[in-house]
């Protein structure tokens, strides 16, 4: 039965997927910053700033993971 086979750990496209996630996150940050011009709410401005800070942290984590994956494929 086909269900008995374990899935192979195919990491061949992980770097590509992570790079796409980085690009998507950057686009979201840019859109959020653009939206700041259309609000008068300090609460909403702070929320956008906080979210973009978390996105910056995620970007760094993505980039670290890309480096790790690139090193794995070299070995």
JSON list of C-alpha atoms in Angstrom, two decimals:
[
{"chain": "A", "resi": 1, "resn": "UNK", "atom": "CA", "xyz": [0.00, 0.00, 0.00]},
{"chain": "A", "resi": 2, "resn": "UNK", "atom": "CA", "xyz": [1.34, 3.46, -0.92]},
{"chain": "A", "resi": 3, "resn": "UNK", "atom": "CA", "xyz": [0.45, 4.86, 2.51]},
{"chain": "A", "resi": 4, "resn": "UNK", "atom": "CA", "xyz": [3.12, 2.79, 4.20]},
{"chain": "A", "resi": 5, "resn": "UNK", "atom": "CA", "xyz": [5.98, 4.68, 2.55]},
{"chain": "A", "resi": 6, "resn": "UNK", "atom": "CA", "xyz": [7.54, 7.51, 4.54]},
{"chain": "A", "resi": 7, "resn": "UNK", "atom": "CA", "xyz": [7.86, 10.85, 2.79]},
{"chain": "A", "resi": 8, "resn": "UNK", "atom": "CA", "xyz": [11.37, 11.65, 1.74]},
{"chain": "A", "resi": 9, "resn": "UNK", "atom": "CA", "xyz": [12.85, 14.86, 3.12]},
{"chain": "A", "resi": 10, "resn": "UNK", "atom": "CA", "xyz": [13.22, 16.81, -0.12]},
{"chain": "A", "resi": 11, "resn": "UNK", "atom": "CA", "xyz": [14.99, 20.03, 0.79]},
{"chain": "A", "resi": 12, "resn": "UNK", "atom": "CA", "xyz": [16.14, 20.85, -2.72]},
{"chain": "A", "resi": 13, "resn": "UNK", "atom": "CA", "xyz": [13.90, 23.90, -3.07]},
{"chain": "A", "resi": 14, "resn": "UNK", "atom": "CA", "xyz": [13.98, 25.21, 0.51]},
{"chain": "A", "resi": 15, "resn": "UNK", "atom": "CA", "xyz": [16.29, 28.11, -0.31]},
{"chain": "A", "resi": 16, "resn": "UNK", "atom": "CA", "xyz": [14.03, 29.16, -3.17]},
{"chain": "A", "resi": 17, "resn": "UNK", "atom": "CA", "xyz": [10.93, 28.98, -0.95]},
{"chain": "A", "resi": 18, "resn": "UNK", "atom": "CA", "xyz": [12.64, 30.95, 1.81]},
{"chain": "A", "resi": 19, "resn": "UNK", "atom": "CA", "xyz": [13.72, 33.62, -0.66]},
{"chain": "A", "resi": 20, "resn": "UNK", "atom": "CA", "xyz": [10.10, 33.92, -1.79]},
{"chain": "A", "resi": 21, "resn": "UNK", "atom": "CA", "xyz": [9.03, 34.33, 1.82]},
{"chain": "A", "resi": 22, "resn": "UNK", "atom": "CA", "xyz": [11.63, 37.10, 2.27]},
{"chain": "A", "resi": 23, "resn": "UNK", "atom": "CA", "xyz": [10.34, 38.92, -0.80]},
{"chain": "A", "resi": 24, "resn": "UNK", "atom": "CA", "xyz": [6.72, 38.56, 0.33]},
{"chain": "A", "resi": 25, "resn": "UNK", "atom": "CA", "xyz": [7.56, 39.90, 3.79]},
{"chain": "A", "resi": 26, "resn": "UNK", "atom": "CA", "xyz": [9.39, 42.90, 2.32]},
{"chain": "A", "resi": 27, "resn": "UNK", "atom": "CA", "xyz": [6.40, 43.66, 0.11]},
{"chain": "A", "resi": 28, "resn": "UNK", "atom": "CA", "xyz": [4.08, 43.51, 3.13]},
{"chain": "A", "resi": 29, "resn": "UNK", "atom": "CA", "xyz": [6.35, 45.87, 5.05]},
{"chain": "A", "resi": 30, "resn": "UNK", "atom": "CA", "xyz": [6.35, 48.36, 2.18]},
{"chain": "A", "resi": 31, "resn": "UNK", "atom": "CA", "xyz": [2.56, 48.23, 1.85]},
{"chain": "A", "resi": 32, "resn": "UNK", "atom": "CA", "xyz": [2.17, 48.72, 5.60]},
{"chain": "A", "resi": 33, "resn": "UNK", "atom": "CA", "xyz": [4.47, 51.74, 5.54]},
{"chain": "A", "resi": 34, "resn": "UNK", "atom": "CA", "xyz": [2.50, 53.22, 2.64]},
{"chain": "A", "resi": 35, "resn": "UNK", "atom": "CA", "xyz": [-0.74, 52.73, 4.57]},
{"chain": "A", "resi": 36, "resn": "UNK", "atom": "CA", "xyz": [0.63, 54.78, 7.46]},
{"chain": "A", "resi": 37, "resn": "UNK", "atom": "CA", "xyz": [0.04, 57.93, 5.40]},
{"chain": "A", "resi": 38, "resn": "UNK", "atom": "CA", "xyz": [-3.70, 57.25, 5.40]},
{"chain": "A", "resi": 39, "resn": "UNK", "atom": "CA", "xyz": [-4.34, 56.97, 9.13]},
{"chain": "A", "resi": 40, "resn": "UNK", "atom": "CA", "xyz": [-4.65, 59.55, 11.87]},
{"chain": "A", "resi": 41, "resn": "UNK", "atom": "CA", "xyz": [-4.86, 56.96, 14.62]},
{"chain": "A", "resi": 42, "resn": "UNK", "atom": "CA", "xyz": [-1.77, 56.80, 16.82]},
{"chain": "A", "resi": 43, "resn": "UNK", "atom": "CA", "xyz": [-2.88, 53.34, 17.92]},
{"chain": "A", "resi": 44, "resn": "UNK", "atom": "CA", "xyz": [-3.00, 52.10, 14.34]},
{"chain": "A", "resi": 45, "resn": "UNK", "atom": "CA", "xyz": [0.36, 53.73, 13.54]},
{"chain": "A", "resi": 46, "resn": "UNK", "atom": "CA", "xyz": [1.96, 52.02, 16.50]},
{"chain": "A", "resi": 47, "resn": "UNK", "atom": "CA", "xyz": [0.39, 48.71, 15.50]},
{"chain": "A", "resi": 48, "resn": "UNK", "atom": "CA", "xyz": [1.88, 49.00, 12.01]},
{"chain": "A", "resi": 49, "resn": "UNK", "atom": "CA", "xyz": [5.30, 49.91, 13.44]},
{"chain": "A", "resi": 50, "resn": "UNK", "atom": "CA", "xyz": [5.17, 46.97, 15.85]},
{"chain": "A", "resi": 51, "resn": "UNK", "atom": "CA", "xyz": [4.15, 44.55, 13.10]},
{"chain": "A", "resi": 52, "resn": "UNK", "atom": "CA", "xyz": [6.93, 45.77, 10.82]},
{"chain": "A", "resi": 53, "resn": "UNK", "atom": "CA", "xyz": [9.44, 45.32, 13.63]},
{"chain": "A", "resi": 54, "resn": "UNK", "atom": "CA", "xyz": [8.31, 41.71, 13.97]},
{"chain": "A", "resi": 55, "resn": "UNK", "atom": "CA", "xyz": [8.64, 41.36, 10.20]},
{"chain": "A", "resi": 56, "resn": "UNK", "atom": "CA", "xyz": [12.24, 42.64, 10.39]},
{"chain": "A", "resi": 57, "resn": "UNK", "atom": "CA", "xyz": [12.97, 39.97, 12.98]},
{"chain": "A", "resi": 58, "resn": "UNK", "atom": "CA", "xyz": [11.38, 37.36, 10.72]},
{"chain": "A", "resi": 59, "resn": "UNK", "atom": "CA", "xyz": [13.48, 38.54, 7.80]},
{"chain": "A", "resi": 60, "resn": "UNK", "atom": "CA", "xyz": [16.63, 38.00, 9.81]},
{"chain": "A", "resi": 61, "resn": "UNK", "atom": "CA", "xyz": [15.46, 34.52, 10.79]},
{"chain": "A", "resi": 62, "resn": "UNK", "atom": "CA", "xyz": [14.64, 33.72, 7.14]},
{"chain": "A", "resi": 63, "resn": "UNK", "atom": "CA", "xyz": [18.07, 34.91, 6.04]},
{"chain": "A", "resi": 64, "resn": "UNK", "atom": "CA", "xyz": [19.79, 32.82, 8.71]},
{"chain": "A", "resi": 65, "resn": "UNK", "atom": "CA", "xyz": [17.80, 29.80, 7.60]},
{"chain": "A", "resi": 66, "resn": "UNK", "atom": "CA", "xyz": [18.71, 30.45, 3.96]},
{"chain": "A", "resi": 67, "resn": "UNK", "atom": "CA", "xyz": [22.38, 30.40, 4.95]},
{"chain": "A", "resi": 68, "resn": "UNK", "atom": "CA", "xyz": [21.89, 27.16, 6.88]},
{"chain": "A", "resi": 69, "resn": "UNK", "atom": "CA", "xyz": [20.09, 25.54, 3.96]},
{"chain": "A", "resi": 70, "resn": "UNK", "atom": "CA", "xyz": [22.74, 26.71, 1.51]},
{"chain": "A", "resi": 71, "resn": "UNK", "atom": "CA", "xyz": [25.43, 25.15, 3.68]},
{"chain": "A", "resi": 72, "resn": "UNK", "atom": "CA", "xyz": [23.45, 21.90, 3.89]},
{"chain": "A", "resi": 73, "resn": "UNK", "atom": "CA", "xyz": [23.23, 21.62, 0.11]},
{"chain": "A", "resi": 74, "resn": "UNK", "atom": "CA", "xyz": [26.98, 22.22, -0.21]},
{"chain": "A", "resi": 75, "resn": "UNK", "atom": "CA", "xyz": [27.80, 19.23, 1.98]}
]
